[in-house]
PDB file of C-alpha atoms in Angstrom:
ATOM      1  CA  VAL A 257     -24.332  13.603  -1.819  1.00 90.00           C
ATOM      2  CA  LEU A 258     -26.976  14.352  -5.029  1.00 94.00           C
ATOM      3  CA  GLY A 259     -28.704  10.737  -4.392  1.00 96.00           C
ATOM      4  CA  VAL A 260     -28.815   7.881  -2.519  1.00 96.00           C
ATOM      5  CA  ILE A 261     -30.343   4.988  -2.897  1.00 96.00           C
ATOM      6  CA  GLU A 262     -31.066   2.441   0.280  1.00 96.00           C
ATOM      7  CA  VAL A 263     -31.241  -1.225   0.802  1.00 97.00           C
ATOM      8  CA  TYR A 264     -33.097  -2.412   4.446  1.00 97.00           C
ATOM      9  CA  GLY A 265     -34.073  -5.892   5.368  1.00 95.00           C
ATOM     10  CA  TYR A 266     -35.520  -7.492   8.441  1.00 94.00           C
ATOM     11  CA  ASP A 267     -34.658  -9.405  10.751  1.00 91.00           C
ATOM     12  CA  THR A 268     -34.983  -8.214  14.449  1.00 92.00           C
ATOM     13  CA  ALA A 269     -34.784  -4.805  13.469  1.00 93.00           C
ATOM     14  CA  LEU A 270     -34.981  -2.885  10.273  1.00 95.00           C
ATOM     15  CA  THR A 271     -31.372  -3.018   9.237  1.00 95.00           C
ATOM     16  CA  MET A 272     -29.506  -0.797   6.568  1.00 96.00           C
ATOM     17  CA  GLY A 273     -27.652  -3.628   4.540  1.00 96.00           C
ATOM     18  CA  ALA A 274     -26.646  -2.000   0.844  1.00 96.00           C
ATOM     19  CA  SER A 275     -26.714   1.703  -0.449  1.00 97.00           C
ATOM     20  CA  ILE A 276     -25.981   3.628  -3.800  1.00 96.00           C
ATOM     21  CA  GLU A 277     -24.692   6.883  -4.001  1.00 96.00           C
ATOM     22  CA  PHE A 278     -24.336  10.020  -6.498  1.00 96.00           C
ATOM     23  CA  ILE A 279     -22.681  12.552  -5.634  1.00 94.00           C
ATOM     24  CA  ALA A 280     -20.694  15.539  -6.603  1.00 94.00           C
ATOM     25  CA  ASP A 281     -17.465  14.541  -8.649  1.00 90.00           C
ATOM     26  CA  ALA A 282     -16.370  17.715  -8.908  1.00 90.00           C
ATOM     27  CA  GLU A 283     -17.594  21.431  -8.912  1.00 92.00           C
ATOM     28  CA  TRP A 284     -20.815  21.439 -11.008  1.00 93.00           C
ATOM     29  CA  SER A 285     -21.337  24.851 -13.709  1.00 90.00           C
ATOM     30  CA  GLY A 286     -25.018  25.687 -14.294  1.00 85.00           C
ATOM     31  CA  SER A 287     -26.654  23.392 -16.805  1.00 87.00           C
ATOM     32  CA  THR A 288     -23.998  22.177 -18.438  1.00 92.00           C
ATOM     33  CA  ASP A 289     -20.929  20.636 -16.342  1.00 94.00           C
ATOM     34  CA  ALA A 290     -22.208  17.750 -14.076  1.00 94.00           C
ATOM     35  CA  PRO A 291     -20.047  15.831 -13.364  1.00 95.00           C
ATOM     36  CA  THR A 292     -21.122  12.982 -10.805  1.00 95.00           C
ATOM     37  CA  ALA A 293     -19.403   9.937  -9.490  1.00 93.00           C
ATOM     38  CA  ILE A 294     -21.165   6.601  -8.711  1.00 95.00           C
ATOM     39  CA  ILE A 295     -20.247   5.163  -5.245  1.00 92.00           C
ATOM     40  CA  VAL A 296     -21.774   0.824  -3.670  1.00 93.00           C
ATOM     41  CA  LYS A 297     -21.723   0.767  -0.441  1.00 92.00           C
ATOM     42  CA  VAL A 298     -22.317  -3.357   1.862  1.00 92.00           C
ATOM     43  CA  ALA A 299     -22.286  -3.841   4.892  1.00 91.00           C
ATOM     44  CA  PRO A 300     -18.973  -6.874   5.558  1.00 85.00           C
ATOM     45  CA  ASP A 301     -20.684 -10.334   7.270  1.00 86.00           C
ATOM     46  CA  GLY A 302     -20.582  -9.467  11.723  1.00 87.00           C
ATOM     47  CA  SER A 303     -21.349  -5.721  10.597  1.00 88.00           C
ATOM     48  CA  GLN A 304     -24.212  -3.187  10.076  1.00 90.00           C
ATOM     49  CA  THR A 305     -21.702  -0.469   8.854  1.00 90.00           C
ATOM     50  CA  LEU A 306     -21.201   0.497   5.279  1.00 91.00           C
ATOM     51  CA  ALA A 307     -18.441   0.516   3.081  1.00 84.00           C
ATOM     52  CA  GLU A 308     -17.537   1.315  -0.071  1.00 84.00           C
ATOM     53  CA  ALA A 309     -17.138  -1.616  -1.623  1.00 83.00           C
ATOM     54  CA  TRP A 310     -16.473  -0.838  -5.728  1.00 84.00           C
ATOM     55  CA  GLY A 311     -17.628   2.818  -7.222  1.00 88.00           C
ATOM     56  CA  ILE A 312     -17.624   5.076 -10.576  1.00 91.00           C
ATOM     57  CA  GLN A 313     -15.508   8.510 -10.981  1.00 88.00           C
ATOM     58  CA  GLU A 314     -16.630  11.217 -13.030  1.00 90.00           C
ATOM     59  CA  ASP A 315     -14.771   9.814 -16.264  1.00 88.00           C
ATOM     60  CA  GLY A 316     -15.717   6.841 -15.812  1.00 88.00           C
ATOM     61  CA  GLN A 317     -12.766   5.047 -14.419  1.00 84.00           C
ATOM     62  CA  LEU A 318     -12.330   3.011 -11.130  1.00 80.00           C
ATOM     63  CA  ARG A 319     -12.942   4.834  -7.389  1.00 79.00           C
ATOM     64  CA  ASP A 320      -8.980   5.148  -6.265  1.00 75.00           C
ATOM     65  CA  GLU A 321     -11.006   4.585  -3.179  1.00 77.00           C
ATOM     66  CA  SER A 322     -12.459   1.287  -3.894  1.00 80.00           C
ATOM     67  CA  TRP A 323      -8.905  -0.083  -6.003  1.00 85.00           C
ATOM     68  CA  PRO A 324      -6.444   1.607  -4.290  1.00 90.00           C
ATOM     69  CA  ALA A 325      -2.529   1.680  -5.424  1.00 94.00           C
ATOM     70  CA  PHE A 326       0.990   3.087  -4.743  1.00 96.00           C
ATOM     71  CA  MET A 327       4.662   3.622  -5.634  1.00 97.00           C
ATOM     72  CA  MET A 328       7.332   4.882  -3.768  1.00 97.00           C
ATOM     73  CA  ASN A 329      10.846   4.642  -3.865  1.00 97.00           C
ATOM     74  CA  LEU A 330      13.317   5.953  -1.368  1.00 96.00           C
ATOM     75  CA  GLY A 331      14.425   9.341  -2.455  1.00 95.00           C
ATOM     76  CA  ALA A 332      18.231   9.198  -1.764  1.00 95.00           C
ATOM     77  CA  ASN A 333      20.715   7.252  -0.532  1.00 93.00           C
ATOM     78  CA  ILE A 334      21.030   6.149   3.347  1.00 91.00           C
ATOM     79  CA  THR A 335      23.347   4.100   5.919  1.00 88.00           C
ATOM     80  CA  ALA A 336      21.987   1.216   6.516  1.00 85.00           C
ATOM     81  CA  ALA A 337      20.823   0.768  10.532  1.00 82.00           C
ATOM     82  CA  ASP A 338      24.066  -1.703  12.201  1.00 79.00           C
ATOM     83  CA  ASN A 339      22.154  -4.698  12.418  1.00 80.00           C
ATOM     84  CA  THR A 340      18.634  -3.322  13.683  1.00 86.00           C
ATOM     85  CA  THR A 341      15.430  -3.930  11.725  1.00 91.00           C
ATOM     86  CA  THR A 342      14.452  -0.700  10.649  1.00 93.00           C
ATOM     87  CA  VAL A 343      11.757   1.092   8.405  1.00 95.00           C
ATOM     88  CA  LEU A 344      12.654   1.511   5.323  1.00 95.00           C
ATOM     89  CA  PRO A 345      11.811   5.690   4.743  1.00 96.00           C
ATOM     90  CA  PHE A 346       9.790   5.957   1.230  1.00 97.00           C
ATOM     91  CA  ASP A 347       9.758   9.294   0.720  1.00 95.00           C
ATOM     92  CA  THR A 348       9.262   9.918  -3.380  1.00 96.00           C
ATOM     93  CA  THR A 349       6.094   8.992  -4.607  1.00 96.00           C
ATOM     94  CA  VAL A 350       5.828   7.706  -8.736  1.00 96.00           C
ATOM     95  CA  TYR A 351       2.723   7.315  -8.414  1.00 94.00           C
ATOM     96  CA  GLU A 352      -0.391   7.192  -5.281  1.00 93.00           C
ATOM     97  CA  TYR A 353      -4.829   5.971  -6.254  1.00 89.00           C
ATOM     98  CA  GLY A 354      -6.096   6.466  -2.833  1.00 86.00           C
ATOM     99  CA  ALA A 355      -4.169   8.735  -0.707  1.00 88.00           C
ATOM    100  CA  PHE A 356      -3.338   5.514   1.959  1.00 93.00           C
ATOM    101  CA  PHE A 357       0.552   6.055   1.535  1.00 96.00           C
ATOM    102  CA  ASP A 358       1.758   7.908   5.003  1.00 95.00           C
ATOM    103  CA  GLU A 359       5.362   9.086   3.531  1.00 91.00           C
ATOM    104  CA  SER A 360       6.428  11.767   7.023  1.00 86.00           C
ATOM    105  CA  SER A 361       6.914   9.518   9.348  1.00 85.00           C
ATOM    106  CA  ASN A 362       5.242   5.865   9.455  1.00 93.00           C
ATOM    107  CA  TYR A 363       5.919   4.992   6.112  1.00 96.00           C
ATOM    108  CA  THR A 364       2.733   2.908   6.119  1.00 97.00           C
ATOM    109  CA  TRP A 365       0.088   2.278   3.719  1.00 96.00           C
ATOM    110  CA  THR A 366      -3.468   1.547   5.263  1.00 94.00           C
ATOM    111  CA  PRO A 367      -5.739   0.839   2.128  1.00 92.00           C
ATOM    112  CA  THR A 368      -9.332   1.133   4.174  1.00 86.00           C
ATOM    113  CA  THR A 369     -11.671  -1.211   1.190  1.00 83.00           C
ATOM    114  CA  LYS A 370     -11.319  -4.851   2.475  1.00 83.00           C
ATOM    115  CA  GLY A 371     -10.126  -7.286  -0.285  1.00 87.00           C
ATOM    116  CA  ILE A 372      -7.051  -8.902  -2.096  1.00 92.00           C
ATOM    117  CA  TYR A 373      -3.477  -7.128  -2.184  1.00 95.00           C
ATOM    118  CA  GLU A 374      -0.691  -6.945  -3.478  1.00 96.00           C
ATOM    119  CA  VAL A 375       2.208  -5.671  -2.218  1.00 97.00           C
ATOM    120  CA  SER A 376       5.909  -6.005  -2.836  1.00 97.00           C
ATOM    121  CA  CYS A 377       9.741  -4.593  -1.793  1.00 97.00           C
ATOM    122  CA  THR A 378      12.438  -4.534  -3.216  1.00 95.00           C
ATOM    123  CA  LEU A 379      15.393  -3.159  -1.563  1.00 93.00           C
ATOM    124  CA  SER A 380      18.979  -2.646  -3.580  1.00 90.00           C
ATOM    125  CA  VAL A 381      22.055  -1.693  -1.540  1.00 84.00           C
ATOM    126  CA  SER A 382      25.627  -0.339  -2.929  1.00 75.00           C
ATOM    127  CA  ASP A 383      29.143  -1.451  -0.997  1.00 61.00           C
ATOM    128  CA  ALA A 384      32.733  -1.644  -3.142  1.00 54.00           C
ATOM    129  CA  HIS A 385      33.174  -4.201  -0.388  1.00 48.00           C
ATOM    130  CA  ILE A 386      30.243  -6.443   1.064  1.00 58.00           C
ATOM    131  CA  PRO A 387      31.671  -8.973   3.579  1.00 61.00           C
ATOM    132  CA  THR A 388      30.225 -12.165   2.216  1.00 62.00           C
ATOM    133  CA  ASP A 389      29.054 -12.596   5.279  1.00 68.00           C
ATOM    134  CA  GLN A 390      26.578  -9.852   5.328  1.00 76.00           C
ATOM    135  CA  ILE A 391      23.100 -10.731   5.543  1.00 82.00           C
ATOM    136  CA  ILE A 392      20.627  -8.246   4.571  1.00 85.00           C
ATOM    137  CA  THR A 393      16.788  -9.274   5.246  1.00 90.00           C
ATOM    138  CA  VAL A 394      13.791  -7.660   3.712  1.00 94.00           C
ATOM    139  CA  GLU A 395      10.037  -7.890   4.894  1.00 96.00           C
ATOM    140  CA  ILE A 396       6.298  -6.836   4.867  1.00 96.00           C
ATOM    141  CA  GLN A 397       5.236  -6.332   8.346  1.00 96.00           C
ATOM    142  CA  VAL A 398       0.693  -6.031   8.239  1.00 96.00           C
ATOM    143  CA  ASP A 399       0.090  -4.558  11.787  1.00 95.00           C
ATOM    144  CA  GLY A 400       3.296  -5.426  13.395  1.00 93.00           C
ATOM    145  CA  SER A 401       3.701  -8.908  12.207  1.00 95.00           C
ATOM    146  CA  VAL A 402       5.646 -10.303   9.986  1.00 95.00           C
ATOM    147  CA  VAL A 403       3.658 -12.353   6.515  1.00 95.00           C
ATOM    148  CA  ALA A 404       6.589 -12.607   4.267  1.00 95.00           C
ATOM    149  CA  ARG A 405      10.405 -12.415   4.123  1.00 94.00           C
ATOM    150  CA  SER A 406      13.727 -12.747   2.239  1.00 93.00           C
ATOM    151  CA  GLU A 407      17.040 -12.075   2.597  1.00 86.00           C
ATOM    152  CA  ASN A 408      20.298 -12.433   0.440  1.00 81.00           C
ATOM    153  CA  ASN A 409      24.030 -13.794   1.670  1.00 69.00           C
ATOM    154  CA  GLY A 410      27.445 -11.652   1.397  1.00 59.00           C
ATOM    155  CA  MET A 411      28.885 -11.263  -2.026  1.00 53.00           C
ATOM    156  CA  ALA A 412      32.745 -10.975  -1.757  1.00 51.00           C
ATOM    157  CA  ASN A 413      33.358  -7.035  -3.900  1.00 51.00           C
ATOM    158  CA  ALA A 414      30.005  -7.157  -5.590  1.00 55.00           C
ATOM    159  CA  LEU A 415      29.252  -3.428  -5.687  1.00 58.00           C
ATOM    160  CA  ASN A 416      25.565  -3.312  -5.983  1.00 63.00           C
ATOM    161  CA  LYS A 417      22.388  -6.238  -4.877  1.00 78.00           C
ATOM    162  CA  SER A 418      19.492  -6.248  -4.324  1.00 83.00           C
ATOM    163  CA  VAL A 419      16.696  -8.594  -2.287  1.00 89.00           C
ATOM    164  CA  ASN A 420      13.030  -8.398  -2.758  1.00 92.00           C
ATOM    165  CA  VAL A 421       9.923  -9.450  -1.225  1.00 95.00           C
ATOM    166  CA  SER A 422       6.060 -10.320  -1.741  1.00 95.00           C
ATOM    167  CA  TRP A 423       3.826 -10.786  -0.088  1.00 95.00           C
ATOM    168  CA  GLN A 424      -0.367 -11.243  -1.078  1.00 93.00           C
ATOM    169  CA  GLU A 425      -3.321 -11.907   0.944  1.00 89.00           C
ATOM    170  CA  LEU A 426      -6.879 -10.563   2.116  1.00 89.00           C
ATOM    171  CA  SER A 427      -6.960  -7.205   4.000  1.00 88.00           C
ATOM    172  CA  ASP A 428      -9.844  -6.209   5.700  1.00 84.00           C
ATOM    173  CA  GLY A 429      -9.842  -2.993   5.449  1.00 84.00           C
ATOM    174  CA  THR A 430      -7.742  -1.911   8.720  1.00 89.00           C
ATOM    175  CA  ASP A 431      -3.894  -3.539   7.877  1.00 93.00           C
ATOM    176  CA  VAL A 432      -1.142  -1.527   8.310  1.00 95.00           C
ATOM    177  CA  ILE A 433       1.393  -2.746   5.243  1.00 96.00           C
ATOM    178  CA  ARG A 434       5.308  -1.356   5.712  1.00 96.00           C
ATOM    179  CA  CYS A 435       8.889  -3.086   5.052  1.00 97.00           C
ATOM    180  CA  MET A 436      11.572  -3.610   7.126  1.00 95.00           C
ATOM    181  CA  TYR A 437      15.095  -3.877   6.704  1.00 93.00           C
ATOM    182  CA  ALA A 438      18.043  -5.369   8.659  1.00 89.00           C
ATOM    183  CA  VAL A 439      21.417  -5.552   7.570  1.00 83.00           C
ATOM    184  CA  ASP A 440      24.194  -8.014   9.881  1.00 79.00           C
ATOM    185  CA  PRO A 441      26.612  -6.552  10.198  1.00 69.00           C
ATOM    186  CA  SER A 442      26.511  -2.739   8.678  1.00 58.00           C
ATOM    187  CA  SER A 443      29.098  -1.090  10.544  1.00 60.00           C
ATOM    188  CA  GLY A 444      28.236   2.508   9.130  1.00 60.00           C
ATOM    189  CA  ALA A 445      29.359   1.113   5.966  1.00 69.00           C
ATOM    190  CA  THR A 446      26.489  -0.153   3.901  1.00 79.00           C
ATOM    191  CA  ILE A 447      24.778   2.051   1.808  1.00 84.00           C
ATOM    192  CA  ILE A 448      21.376   1.581   0.553  1.00 89.00           C
ATOM    193  CA  ASN A 449      20.975   2.946  -3.000  1.00 91.00           C
ATOM    194  CA  GLY A 450      17.919   5.739  -3.672  1.00 94.00           C
ATOM    195  CA  GLY A 451      16.763   7.335  -6.457  1.00 92.00           C
ATOM    196  CA  ALA A 452      14.651   5.933  -9.181  1.00 90.00           C
ATOM    197  CA  PHE A 453      13.368   2.637  -9.548  1.00 89.00           C
ATOM    198  CA  GLN A 454      16.387   1.139  -6.735  1.00 92.00           C
ATOM    199  CA  THR A 455      14.826   0.739  -2.787  1.00 95.00           C
ATOM    200  CA  TYR A 456      10.880   1.008  -3.943  1.00 97.00           C
ATOM    201  CA  PHE A 457       8.053   0.002  -2.806  1.00 97.00           C
ATOM    202  CA  TYR A 458       4.571  -1.076  -4.059  1.00 97.00           C
ATOM    203  CA  GLY A 459       0.579  -2.410  -3.828  1.00 96.00           C
ATOM    204  CA  HIS A 460      -1.716  -2.934  -5.241  1.00 94.00           C
ATOM    205  CA  ARG A 461      -5.431  -4.555  -4.810  1.00 91.00           C
ATOM    206  CA  VAL A 462      -5.918  -7.305  -7.141  1.00 90.00           C
ATOM    207  CA  LYS A 463      -9.784  -8.470  -6.118  1.00 85.00           C
TER     208      LYS A 463
END
């Protein structure tokens, strides 16, 4: 930390409500290289704990932590579980700003900055004989609760079909977001398409 400006107020006690931090954003070198970032932190309503609201990194761009975004692909084909709501194992990064996506086991996105976020998930299914009564459901969950859901009924002898679901809402900076699916019936024969832009999940802060 190179320097800090702190702002205090007094009600029943002296309390810090905001700060501006100046930090080294990369290695400094002598007097010719001094990369510096600026971070603005504020205390949200109902709290006295400061949280990053926005920041500017050394190249003049907004800090990834302030405006997180990601896009993940399903890296390879998988066989759909039969009539079981299951998390989609997105394991291939297209881009990510903020390092908030867990691609190791939980496949969740947890941006830590309060704001309005938009998230979208698309699932593509390939099967030479998709039964007409098959229902494919894709849903977005936040903290384990469904916030958006979409489904697509089967199409006889279709080779490919896709289902998309999107969600936009205010996040408090602690939300755990993931994309789930269910195929009814699957019977071990339905293939979810992997590879570039077949089955994918993306999100970003919009405000």
